[in-house]
CSV table of C-alpha atoms and ligand atoms in Angstrom, one decimal:
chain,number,residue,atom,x,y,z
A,1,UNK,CA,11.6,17.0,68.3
A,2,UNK,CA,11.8,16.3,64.3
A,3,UNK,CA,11.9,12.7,62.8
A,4,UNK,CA,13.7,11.8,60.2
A,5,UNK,CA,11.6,10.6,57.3
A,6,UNK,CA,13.9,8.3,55.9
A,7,UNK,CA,13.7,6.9,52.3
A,8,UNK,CA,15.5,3.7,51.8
A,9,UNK,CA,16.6,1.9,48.6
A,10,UNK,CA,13.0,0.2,47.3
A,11,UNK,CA,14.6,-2.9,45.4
A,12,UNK,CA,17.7,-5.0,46.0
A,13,UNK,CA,19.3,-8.0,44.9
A,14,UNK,CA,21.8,-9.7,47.4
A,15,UNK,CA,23.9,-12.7,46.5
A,16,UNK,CA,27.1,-14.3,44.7
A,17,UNK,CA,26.1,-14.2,41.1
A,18,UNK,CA,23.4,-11.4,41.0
A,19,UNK,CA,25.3,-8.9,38.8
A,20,UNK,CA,23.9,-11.5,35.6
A,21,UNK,CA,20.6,-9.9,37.0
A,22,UNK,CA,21.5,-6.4,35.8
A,23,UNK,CA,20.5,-7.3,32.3
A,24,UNK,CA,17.4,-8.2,33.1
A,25,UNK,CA,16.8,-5.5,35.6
A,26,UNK,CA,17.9,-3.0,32.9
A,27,UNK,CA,14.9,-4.9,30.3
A,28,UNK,CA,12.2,-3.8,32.2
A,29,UNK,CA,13.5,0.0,32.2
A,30,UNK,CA,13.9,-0.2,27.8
A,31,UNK,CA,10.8,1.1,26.5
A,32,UNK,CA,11.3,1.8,23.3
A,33,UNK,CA,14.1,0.4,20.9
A,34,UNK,CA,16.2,3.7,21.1
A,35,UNK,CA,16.3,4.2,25.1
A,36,UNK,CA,19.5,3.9,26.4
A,37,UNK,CA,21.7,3.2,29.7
A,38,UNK,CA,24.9,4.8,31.1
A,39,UNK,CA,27.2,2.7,32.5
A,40,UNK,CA,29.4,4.8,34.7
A,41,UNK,CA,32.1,1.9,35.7
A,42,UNK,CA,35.2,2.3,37.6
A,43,UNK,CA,38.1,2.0,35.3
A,44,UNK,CA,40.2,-0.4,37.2
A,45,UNK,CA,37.6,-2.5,36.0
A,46,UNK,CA,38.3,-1.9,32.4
A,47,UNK,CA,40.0,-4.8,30.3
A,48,UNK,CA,39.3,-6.6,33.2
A,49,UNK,CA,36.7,-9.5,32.8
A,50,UNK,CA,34.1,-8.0,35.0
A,51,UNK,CA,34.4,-5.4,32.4
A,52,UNK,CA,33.8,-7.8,29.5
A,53,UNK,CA,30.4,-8.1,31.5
A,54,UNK,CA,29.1,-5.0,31.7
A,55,UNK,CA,25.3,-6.1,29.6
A,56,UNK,CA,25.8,-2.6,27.2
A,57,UNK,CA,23.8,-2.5,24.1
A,58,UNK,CA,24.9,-0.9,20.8
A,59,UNK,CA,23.0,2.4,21.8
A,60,UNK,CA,24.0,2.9,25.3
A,61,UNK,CA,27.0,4.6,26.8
A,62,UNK,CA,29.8,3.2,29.1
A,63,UNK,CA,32.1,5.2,30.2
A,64,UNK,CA,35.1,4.0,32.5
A,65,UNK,CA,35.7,6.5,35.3
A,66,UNK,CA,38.4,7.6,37.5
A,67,UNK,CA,38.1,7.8,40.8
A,68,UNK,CA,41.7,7.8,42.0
A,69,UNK,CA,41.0,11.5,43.4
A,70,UNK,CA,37.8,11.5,45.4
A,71,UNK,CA,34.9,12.8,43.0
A,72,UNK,CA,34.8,16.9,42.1
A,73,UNK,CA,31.3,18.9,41.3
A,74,UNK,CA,33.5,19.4,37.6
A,75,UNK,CA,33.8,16.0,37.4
A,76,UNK,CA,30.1,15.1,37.5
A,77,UNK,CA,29.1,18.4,35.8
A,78,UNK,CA,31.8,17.1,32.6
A,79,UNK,CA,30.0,13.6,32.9
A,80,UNK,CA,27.0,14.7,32.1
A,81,UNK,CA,27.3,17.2,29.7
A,82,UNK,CA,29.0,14.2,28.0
A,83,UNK,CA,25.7,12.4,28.5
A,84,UNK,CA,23.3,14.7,27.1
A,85,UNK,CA,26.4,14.9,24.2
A,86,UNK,CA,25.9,11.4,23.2
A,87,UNK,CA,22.4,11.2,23.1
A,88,UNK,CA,20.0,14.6,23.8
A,89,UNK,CA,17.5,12.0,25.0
A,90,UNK,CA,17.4,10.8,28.5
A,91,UNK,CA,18.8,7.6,29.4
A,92,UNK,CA,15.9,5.3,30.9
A,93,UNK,CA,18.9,4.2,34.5
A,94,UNK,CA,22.4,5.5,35.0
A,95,UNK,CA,24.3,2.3,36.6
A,96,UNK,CA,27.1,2.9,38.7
A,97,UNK,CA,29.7,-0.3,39.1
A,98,UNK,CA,32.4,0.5,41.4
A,99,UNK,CA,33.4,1.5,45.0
A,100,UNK,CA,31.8,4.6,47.1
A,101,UNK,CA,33.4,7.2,44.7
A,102,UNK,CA,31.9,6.0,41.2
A,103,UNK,CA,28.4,4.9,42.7
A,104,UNK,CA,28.2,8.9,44.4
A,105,UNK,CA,29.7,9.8,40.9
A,106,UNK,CA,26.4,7.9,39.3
A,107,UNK,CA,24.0,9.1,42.2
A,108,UNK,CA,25.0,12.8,41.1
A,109,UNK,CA,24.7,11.9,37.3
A,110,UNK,CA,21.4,11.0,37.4
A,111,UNK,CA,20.3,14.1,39.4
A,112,UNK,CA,22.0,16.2,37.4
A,113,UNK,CA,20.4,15.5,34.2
A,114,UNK,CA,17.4,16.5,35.6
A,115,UNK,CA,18.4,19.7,37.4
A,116,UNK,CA,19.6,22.3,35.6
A,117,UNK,CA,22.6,23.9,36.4
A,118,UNK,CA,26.2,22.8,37.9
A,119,UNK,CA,26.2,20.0,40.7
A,120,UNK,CA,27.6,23.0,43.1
A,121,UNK,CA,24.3,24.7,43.6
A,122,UNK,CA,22.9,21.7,44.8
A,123,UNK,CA,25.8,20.9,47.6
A,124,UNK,CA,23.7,20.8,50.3
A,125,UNK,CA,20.5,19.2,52.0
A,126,UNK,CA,17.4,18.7,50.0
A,127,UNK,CA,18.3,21.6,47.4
A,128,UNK,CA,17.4,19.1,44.6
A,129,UNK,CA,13.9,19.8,42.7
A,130,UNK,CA,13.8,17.2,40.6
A,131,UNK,CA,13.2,13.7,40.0
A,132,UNK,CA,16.5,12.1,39.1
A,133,UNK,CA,16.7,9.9,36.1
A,134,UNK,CA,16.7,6.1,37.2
A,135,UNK,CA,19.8,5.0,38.8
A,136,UNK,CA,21.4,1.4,40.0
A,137,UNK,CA,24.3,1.2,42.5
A,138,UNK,CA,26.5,-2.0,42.6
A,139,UNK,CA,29.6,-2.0,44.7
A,140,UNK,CA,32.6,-3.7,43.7
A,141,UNK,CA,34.2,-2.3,47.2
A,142,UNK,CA,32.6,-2.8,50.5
A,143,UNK,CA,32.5,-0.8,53.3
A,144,UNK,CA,30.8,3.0,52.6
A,145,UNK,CA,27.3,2.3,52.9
A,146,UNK,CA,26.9,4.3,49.4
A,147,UNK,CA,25.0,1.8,48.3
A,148,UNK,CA,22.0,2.6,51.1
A,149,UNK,CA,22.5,6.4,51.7
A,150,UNK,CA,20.8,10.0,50.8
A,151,UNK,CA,24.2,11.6,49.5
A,152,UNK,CA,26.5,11.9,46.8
A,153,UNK,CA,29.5,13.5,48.4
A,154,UNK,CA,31.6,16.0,46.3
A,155,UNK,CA,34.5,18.1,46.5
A,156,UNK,CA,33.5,21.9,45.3
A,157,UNK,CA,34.9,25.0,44.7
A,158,UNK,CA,33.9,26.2,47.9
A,159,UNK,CA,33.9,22.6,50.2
A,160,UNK,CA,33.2,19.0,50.7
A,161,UNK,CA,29.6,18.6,50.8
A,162,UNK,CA,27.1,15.8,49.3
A,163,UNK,CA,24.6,16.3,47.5
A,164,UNK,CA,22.1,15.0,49.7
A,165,UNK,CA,18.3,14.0,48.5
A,166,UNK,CA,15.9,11.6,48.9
A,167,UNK,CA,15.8,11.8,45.2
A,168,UNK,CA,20.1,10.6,45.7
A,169,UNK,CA,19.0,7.3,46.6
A,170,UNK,CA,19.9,4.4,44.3
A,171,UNK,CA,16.1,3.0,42.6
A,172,UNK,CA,17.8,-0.1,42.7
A,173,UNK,CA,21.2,-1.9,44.0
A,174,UNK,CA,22.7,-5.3,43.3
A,175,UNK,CA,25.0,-6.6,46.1
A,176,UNK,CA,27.0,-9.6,44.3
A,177,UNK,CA,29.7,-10.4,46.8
A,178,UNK,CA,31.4,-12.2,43.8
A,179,UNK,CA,32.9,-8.7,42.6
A,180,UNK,CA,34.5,-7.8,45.8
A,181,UNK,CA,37.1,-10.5,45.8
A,182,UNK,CA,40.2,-9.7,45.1
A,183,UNK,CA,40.2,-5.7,46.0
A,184,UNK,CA,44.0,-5.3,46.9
A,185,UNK,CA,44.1,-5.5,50.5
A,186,UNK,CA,45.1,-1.7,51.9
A,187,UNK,CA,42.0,-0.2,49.5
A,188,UNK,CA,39.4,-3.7,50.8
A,189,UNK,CA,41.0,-2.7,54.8
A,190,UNK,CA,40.7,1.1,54.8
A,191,UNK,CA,37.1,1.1,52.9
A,192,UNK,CA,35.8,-1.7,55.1
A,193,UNK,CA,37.1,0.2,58.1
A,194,UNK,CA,34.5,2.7,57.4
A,195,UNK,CA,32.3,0.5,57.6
A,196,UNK,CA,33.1,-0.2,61.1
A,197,UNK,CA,33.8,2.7,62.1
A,198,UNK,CA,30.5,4.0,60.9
A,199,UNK,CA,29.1,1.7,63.5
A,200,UNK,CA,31.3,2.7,66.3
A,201,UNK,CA,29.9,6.4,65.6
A,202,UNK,CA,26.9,5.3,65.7
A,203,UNK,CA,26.7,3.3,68.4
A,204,UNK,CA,28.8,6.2,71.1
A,205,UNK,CA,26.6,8.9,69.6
A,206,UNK,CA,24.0,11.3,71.1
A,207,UNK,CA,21.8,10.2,67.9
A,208,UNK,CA,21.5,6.6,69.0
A,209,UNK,CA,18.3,5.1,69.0
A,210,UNK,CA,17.1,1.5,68.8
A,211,UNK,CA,16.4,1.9,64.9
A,212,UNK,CA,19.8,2.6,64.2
A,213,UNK,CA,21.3,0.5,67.0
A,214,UNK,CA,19.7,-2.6,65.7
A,215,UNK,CA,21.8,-1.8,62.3
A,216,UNK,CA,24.7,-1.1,63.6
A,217,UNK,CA,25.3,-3.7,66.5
A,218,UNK,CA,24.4,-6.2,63.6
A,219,UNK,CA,27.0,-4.7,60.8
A,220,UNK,CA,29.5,-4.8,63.6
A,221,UNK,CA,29.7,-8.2,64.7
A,222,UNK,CA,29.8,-8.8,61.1
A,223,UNK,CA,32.6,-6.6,60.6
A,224,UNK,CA,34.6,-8.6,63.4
A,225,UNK,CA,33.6,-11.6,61.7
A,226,UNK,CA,35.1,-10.4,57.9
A,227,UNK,CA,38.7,-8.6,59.9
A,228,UNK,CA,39.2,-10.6,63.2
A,229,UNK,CA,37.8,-13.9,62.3
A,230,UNK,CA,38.8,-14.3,58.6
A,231,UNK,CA,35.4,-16.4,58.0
A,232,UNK,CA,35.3,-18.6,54.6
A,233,UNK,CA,32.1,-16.4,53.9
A,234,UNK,CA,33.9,-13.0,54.3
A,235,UNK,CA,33.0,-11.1,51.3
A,236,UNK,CA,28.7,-11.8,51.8
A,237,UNK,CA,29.4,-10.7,55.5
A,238,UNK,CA,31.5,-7.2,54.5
A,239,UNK,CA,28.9,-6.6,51.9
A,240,UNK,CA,25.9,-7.1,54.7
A,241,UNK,CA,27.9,-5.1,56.8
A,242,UNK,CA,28.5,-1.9,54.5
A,243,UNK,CA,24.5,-1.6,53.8
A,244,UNK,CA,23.9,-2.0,57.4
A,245,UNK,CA,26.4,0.2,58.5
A,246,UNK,CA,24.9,2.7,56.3
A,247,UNK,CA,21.4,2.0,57.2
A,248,UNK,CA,22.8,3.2,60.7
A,249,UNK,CA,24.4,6.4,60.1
A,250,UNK,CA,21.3,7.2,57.7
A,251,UNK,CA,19.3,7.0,61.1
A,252,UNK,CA,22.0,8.5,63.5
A,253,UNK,CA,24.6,10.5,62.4
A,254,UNK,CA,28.8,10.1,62.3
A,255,UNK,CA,30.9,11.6,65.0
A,256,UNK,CA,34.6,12.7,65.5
A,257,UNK,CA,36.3,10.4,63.2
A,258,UNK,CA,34.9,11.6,60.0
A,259,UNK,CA,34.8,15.0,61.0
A,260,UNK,CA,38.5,14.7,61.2
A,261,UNK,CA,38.5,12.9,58.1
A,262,UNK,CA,36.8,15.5,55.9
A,263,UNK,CA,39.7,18.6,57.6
A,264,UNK,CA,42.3,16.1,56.1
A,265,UNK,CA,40.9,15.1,53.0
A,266,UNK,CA,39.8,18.2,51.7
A,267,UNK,CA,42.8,20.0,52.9
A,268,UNK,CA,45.3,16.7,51.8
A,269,UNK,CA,43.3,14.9,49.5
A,270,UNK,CA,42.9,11.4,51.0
A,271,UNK,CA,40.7,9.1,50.2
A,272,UNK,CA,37.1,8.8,52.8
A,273,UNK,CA,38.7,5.3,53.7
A,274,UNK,CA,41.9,6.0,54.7
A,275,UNK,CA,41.3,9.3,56.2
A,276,UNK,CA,39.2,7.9,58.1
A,277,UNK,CA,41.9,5.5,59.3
A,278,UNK,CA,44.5,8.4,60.1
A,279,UNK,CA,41.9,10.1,62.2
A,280,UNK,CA,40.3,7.1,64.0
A,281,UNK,CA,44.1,5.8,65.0
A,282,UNK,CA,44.9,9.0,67.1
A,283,UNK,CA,41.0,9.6,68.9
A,284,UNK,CA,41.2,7.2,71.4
A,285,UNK,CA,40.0,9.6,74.3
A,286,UNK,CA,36.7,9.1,72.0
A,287,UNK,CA,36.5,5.9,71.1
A,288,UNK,CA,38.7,4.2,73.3
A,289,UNK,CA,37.5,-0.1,72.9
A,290,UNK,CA,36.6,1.1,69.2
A,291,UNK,CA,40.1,2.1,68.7
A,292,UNK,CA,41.4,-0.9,70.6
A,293,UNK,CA,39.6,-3.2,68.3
A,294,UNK,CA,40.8,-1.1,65.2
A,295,UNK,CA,44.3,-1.4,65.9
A,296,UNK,CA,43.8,-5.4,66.3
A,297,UNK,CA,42.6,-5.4,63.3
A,298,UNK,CA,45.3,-3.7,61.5
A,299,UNK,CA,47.9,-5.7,62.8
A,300,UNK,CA,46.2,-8.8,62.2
A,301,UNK,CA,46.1,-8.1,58.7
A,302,UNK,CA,49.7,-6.1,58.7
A,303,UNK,CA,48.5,-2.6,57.6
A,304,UNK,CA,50.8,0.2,58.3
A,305,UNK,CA,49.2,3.5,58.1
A,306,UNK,CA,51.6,6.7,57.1
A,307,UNK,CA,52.7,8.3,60.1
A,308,UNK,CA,53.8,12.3,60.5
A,309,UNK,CA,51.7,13.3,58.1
A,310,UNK,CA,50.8,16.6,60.0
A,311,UNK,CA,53.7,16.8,62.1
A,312,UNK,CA,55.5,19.2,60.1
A,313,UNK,CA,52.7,21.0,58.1
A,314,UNK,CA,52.4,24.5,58.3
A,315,UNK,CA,50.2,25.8,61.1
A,316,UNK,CA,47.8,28.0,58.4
A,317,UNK,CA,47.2,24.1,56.8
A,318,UNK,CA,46.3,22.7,59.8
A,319,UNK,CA,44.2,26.1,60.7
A,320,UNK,CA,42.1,24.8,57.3
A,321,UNK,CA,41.7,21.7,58.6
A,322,UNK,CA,40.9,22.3,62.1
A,323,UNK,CA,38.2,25.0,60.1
A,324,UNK,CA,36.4,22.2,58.0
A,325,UNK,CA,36.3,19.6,60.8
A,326,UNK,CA,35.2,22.6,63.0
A,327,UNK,CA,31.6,23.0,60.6
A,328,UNK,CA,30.4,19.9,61.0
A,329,UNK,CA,28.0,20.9,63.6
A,330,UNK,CA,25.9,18.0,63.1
A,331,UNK,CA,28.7,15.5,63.8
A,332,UNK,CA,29.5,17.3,67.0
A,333,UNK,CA,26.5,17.4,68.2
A,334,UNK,CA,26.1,13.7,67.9
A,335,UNK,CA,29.3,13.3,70.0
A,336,UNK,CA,28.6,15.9,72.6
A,337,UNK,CA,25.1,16.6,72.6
A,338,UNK,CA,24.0,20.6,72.9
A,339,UNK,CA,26.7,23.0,73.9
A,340,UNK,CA,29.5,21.3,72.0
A,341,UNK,CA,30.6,24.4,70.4
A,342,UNK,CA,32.5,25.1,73.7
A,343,UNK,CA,34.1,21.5,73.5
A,344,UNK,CA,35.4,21.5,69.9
A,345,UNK,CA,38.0,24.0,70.6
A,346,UNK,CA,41.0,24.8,67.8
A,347,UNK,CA,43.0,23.9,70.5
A,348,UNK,CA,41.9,20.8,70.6
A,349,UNK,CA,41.6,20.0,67.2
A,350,UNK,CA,45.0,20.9,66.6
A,351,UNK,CA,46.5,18.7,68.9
A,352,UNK,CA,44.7,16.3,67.4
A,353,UNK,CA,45.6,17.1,63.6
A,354,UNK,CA,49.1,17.1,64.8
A,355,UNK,CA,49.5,13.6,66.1
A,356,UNK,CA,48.1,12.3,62.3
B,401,FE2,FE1,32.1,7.1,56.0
């Protein structure tokens, strides 16, 4: 038996308002009167007033990123050459303002400016040598647990893999419930569904154990709070539940759904959040109260998810899919336990991909 050694994000802010701490936060990293900061921010933030707040100096660098595909290894590897462009100094923190996406895409930045070569040689676990350069997660979307996990996950040449470190891990988050109001209600649904279905993973999982239990039982009820109840303090309570969530998984492990997820978005290209969705909607015969629960939630908030969207494909696509969903071994083995390789047929999986 091996235990997991599990680094966990050593400072934190939590409240409505904190994000006016990033200033100061940043102060105490400025040494000298030419260090500098990235600011890697999500660009629907841009001419947008929480844009107007970002605390940049004349020397440091903000760049607005997009993140309407989910982040590539060329994406991060063209960020920070840009980096190292602007200034061949490194930066004293790379802060990363934005949803799951742009806070991996600032997780990966600050690793890769301190280990040579492209991001792809380091897809993996614990492939990383170096100390990353100081790095700041805040989440303007709740629900991935980004803010509180090992991994930066990237799309490569080869797969879908994070880079996953202890030296990934955010130095220091700010969770500032203030900047998740007024996500557009499919995106705040589908990425807060993660969220809870991070827990429901958890929880039906081979992995469980009261560490991870406690987290997860806890980010649930939370969770039912923020999509069944509607409570006035929503947006604290879906930011709570997104760290804890994540705290979770970091000491269990996912299960079925988001191995389905990763077949269909790295063969299709959705989005973690709504993959996720597609796949948890048709794996009942897993998750069957989880599932239940899910599709209350939807209706009570009217979502619609995109139906047929495998029916028809061709059956070498689906034969990629059923192959990416097939590796994740560790997944599998927290939903079956040893000897799932005979369970997780293509037979199966199929089936399954087909009803998406
Ligand atoms: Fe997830």
């Amino acid at each position: 038996m091996s235990f997991k050694n599990f680094k966990c994000v050593p400072k934190m802010i939590f409240g409505r308002g904190s994000f006016a701490e990033l200033d100061n936060v940043l102060d105490t990293e400025r040494q000298h009167a030419d260090d500098f900061v990235v600011f890697l921010v999500d660009d629907v933030h841009q001419h947008k007033p929480l844009g107007t707040r970002v605390p940049a100096k004349a020397q440091d660098l903000t760049i607005y990123v997009n993140v309407d595909d989910e982040p590539t290894t060329a994406q991060v590897d063209a960020l920070t050459e840009q980096v190292q462009a602007f200034n061949p100094k490194l930066p004293v923190s790379v802060v990363g303002l934005g949803g799951g996406a742009t806070m991996d895409l600032a997780k990966a930045v600050s690793l890769m400016l301190t280990n040579p070569g492209g991001s792809a040689m380091y897809q993996g676990w614990d492939l990383i040598k170096h100390p990353a350069v100081h790095h700041i997660g805040i989440p303007t979307v709740s629900g991935t647990g980004a803010e509180a996990s090992r991994t930066a996950v990237l799309c490569g040449p080869v797969r879908k893999l994070g880079l996953n470190s202890d030296y990934t891990v955010f130095d220091q988050i700010i969770m500032d419930s203030e900047l998740i109001d007024g996500v557009p209600t499919d995106q705040w649904f589908y990425t807060g569904m993660d969220c809870y279905i991070h827990c429901v993973e958890s929880l039906q999982g081979t992995y469980l154990n009261e560490f991870a239990k406690a987290f997860a039982e806890k980010s649930m009820d939370l969770c039912r709070e923020v999509f069944l109840g509607d409570h006035p303090e929503k947006d604290d309570k879906l930011m709570m539940a997104s760290y804890m969530g994540g705290m979770s998984i970091a000491y269990s492990q996912v299960g079925a759904c988001h191995a389905v997820s990763y077949g269909l978005g790295y063969v299709l290209g959705y989005h973690h959040g709504i993959g996720n969705c597609l796949a948890f909607d048709v794996l009942e015969e897993f998750y069957p109260e989880g599932v239940a629960e899910f599709r209350q939630m939807m209706k009570k908030h009217n979502i619609v998810l995109p139906k047929n969207i495998c029916k028809d494909l061709p059956d070498e696509t689906i034969a990629k899919m059923v192959a990416v969903t097939k590796s994740m071994g560790p997944l599998w083995d927290n939903v079956y336990g040893s000897g799932w390789e005979e369970k997780v047929t293509d037979e199966m999986l199929t089936k399954l991909f087909r009803r998406i």
